[in-house]
């Protein structure tokens, strides 16, 4: 499977590269676009400041340019937290998308969004300060209305970015369960 993996607000860190290597070891072709131009940060607050300083339109433009050479292949879009919002936006706009794998995040869905049974899998902490229960319920219904085939997995007690071993949120057990389910999802596409 061809996977476009988008990083969190921490930037393209070694843990993102490690996630890509894990996917490659499972037989997938993986690209990791650097939307922050080589910059990484140490806190969520710094990351949000960097993200906001670059701007949503510019970040989306960078993501589209990184994805364009490969989109004809039928990509699986994947993202971590902030990167999940980028992946979701691109997948919903790409009629050749093969799947959408979201870890730790979602995004708004345009009323006009329409896909033909796009396989979508979301993995998120429970509770998650960035992905509240009400938000996730509404997101799920909107994704279904858009035509996506959605699976949601919640991990009680895990921190927001619980798959990242470099962060305090890391939860080894939840991370391993996530990877097992996510790799099975990718194999099913």
Tab-separated table of C-alpha atoms in Angstrom, residues 7-88:
chain	number	residue	atom	x	y	z
A	7	UNK	CA	3.281	14.601	11.174
A	8	UNK	CA	1.829	16.250	14.300
A	9	UNK	CA	2.470	19.839	15.443
A	10	UNK	CA	5.802	18.629	16.823
A	11	UNK	CA	7.031	18.414	13.225
A	12	UNK	CA	8.797	15.624	11.387
A	13	UNK	CA	10.427	14.096	14.464
A	14	UNK	CA	12.365	10.828	14.791
A	15	UNK	CA	9.200	9.182	16.169
A	16	UNK	CA	7.338	9.989	12.929
A	17	UNK	CA	10.205	8.457	10.958
A	18	UNK	CA	10.062	5.425	13.282
A	19	UNK	CA	6.326	5.074	12.573
A	20	UNK	CA	7.077	5.221	8.838
A	21	UNK	CA	9.751	2.542	9.262
A	22	UNK	CA	7.259	0.344	11.095
A	23	UNK	CA	4.886	0.675	8.142
A	24	UNK	CA	7.687	-0.029	5.657
A	25	UNK	CA	8.680	-3.143	7.606
A	26	UNK	CA	5.085	-4.331	7.105
A	27	UNK	CA	5.573	-4.010	3.333
A	28	UNK	CA	4.179	-0.538	2.639
A	29	UNK	CA	5.615	2.337	0.615
A	30	UNK	CA	5.568	5.419	2.892
A	31	UNK	CA	6.223	9.115	2.359
A	32	UNK	CA	6.573	11.591	5.241
A	33	UNK	CA	6.198	15.156	3.941
A	34	UNK	CA	7.737	17.825	6.150
A	35	UNK	CA	5.076	20.524	6.290
A	36	UNK	CA	7.143	22.638	8.711
A	37	UNK	CA	10.219	22.957	6.483
A	38	UNK	CA	12.620	21.135	8.783
A	39	UNK	CA	11.477	22.742	12.035
A	40	UNK	CA	10.522	20.663	15.061
A	41	UNK	CA	9.361	21.830	18.482
A	42	UNK	CA	9.345	20.564	22.046
A	43	UNK	CA	5.809	21.434	23.169
A	44	UNK	CA	2.275	21.406	21.812
A	45	UNK	CA	2.055	25.165	22.389
A	46	UNK	CA	5.184	25.815	20.306
A	47	UNK	CA	3.813	23.526	17.614
A	48	UNK	CA	0.483	25.319	17.469
A	49	UNK	CA	2.311	28.644	17.251
A	50	UNK	CA	4.456	27.322	14.393
A	51	UNK	CA	1.400	25.859	12.633
A	52	UNK	CA	-0.539	29.108	13.000
A	53	UNK	CA	2.463	31.157	11.877
A	54	UNK	CA	2.745	29.182	8.643
A	55	UNK	CA	-1.021	29.304	8.149
A	56	UNK	CA	-3.658	26.755	7.220
A	57	UNK	CA	-3.700	27.609	3.510
A	58	UNK	CA	0.086	27.370	3.155
A	59	UNK	CA	0.204	24.067	5.054
A	60	UNK	CA	-2.532	22.612	2.856
A	61	UNK	CA	-0.698	23.834	-0.252
A	62	UNK	CA	2.499	22.117	0.960
A	63	UNK	CA	0.562	18.912	1.630
A	64	UNK	CA	-1.063	18.945	-1.803
A	65	UNK	CA	2.290	19.564	-3.521
A	66	UNK	CA	3.894	16.699	-1.573
A	67	UNK	CA	1.038	14.361	-2.417
A	68	UNK	CA	0.444	15.281	-6.075
A	69	UNK	CA	3.222	13.135	-7.632
A	70	UNK	CA	1.781	10.007	-5.986
A	71	UNK	CA	-1.986	10.522	-5.895
A	72	UNK	CA	-2.594	8.644	-9.158
A	73	UNK	CA	-1.451	5.475	-7.362
A	74	UNK	CA	-4.414	5.542	-4.988
A	75	UNK	CA	-2.952	6.618	-1.657
A	76	UNK	CA	-3.830	5.798	1.904
A	77	UNK	CA	-3.721	9.085	3.766
A	78	UNK	CA	-2.506	8.839	7.340
A	79	UNK	CA	-1.871	11.437	9.989
A	80	UNK	CA	-0.894	11.978	13.594
A	81	UNK	CA	-2.992	14.560	15.495
A	82	UNK	CA	-2.623	17.776	13.435
A	83	UNK	CA	-1.411	15.590	10.571
A	84	UNK	CA	-4.674	13.635	10.794
A	85	UNK	CA	-6.600	16.797	9.956
A	86	UNK	CA	-4.394	17.289	6.889
A	87	UNK	CA	-4.763	13.634	5.862
A	88	UNK	CA	-8.535	13.789	6.275
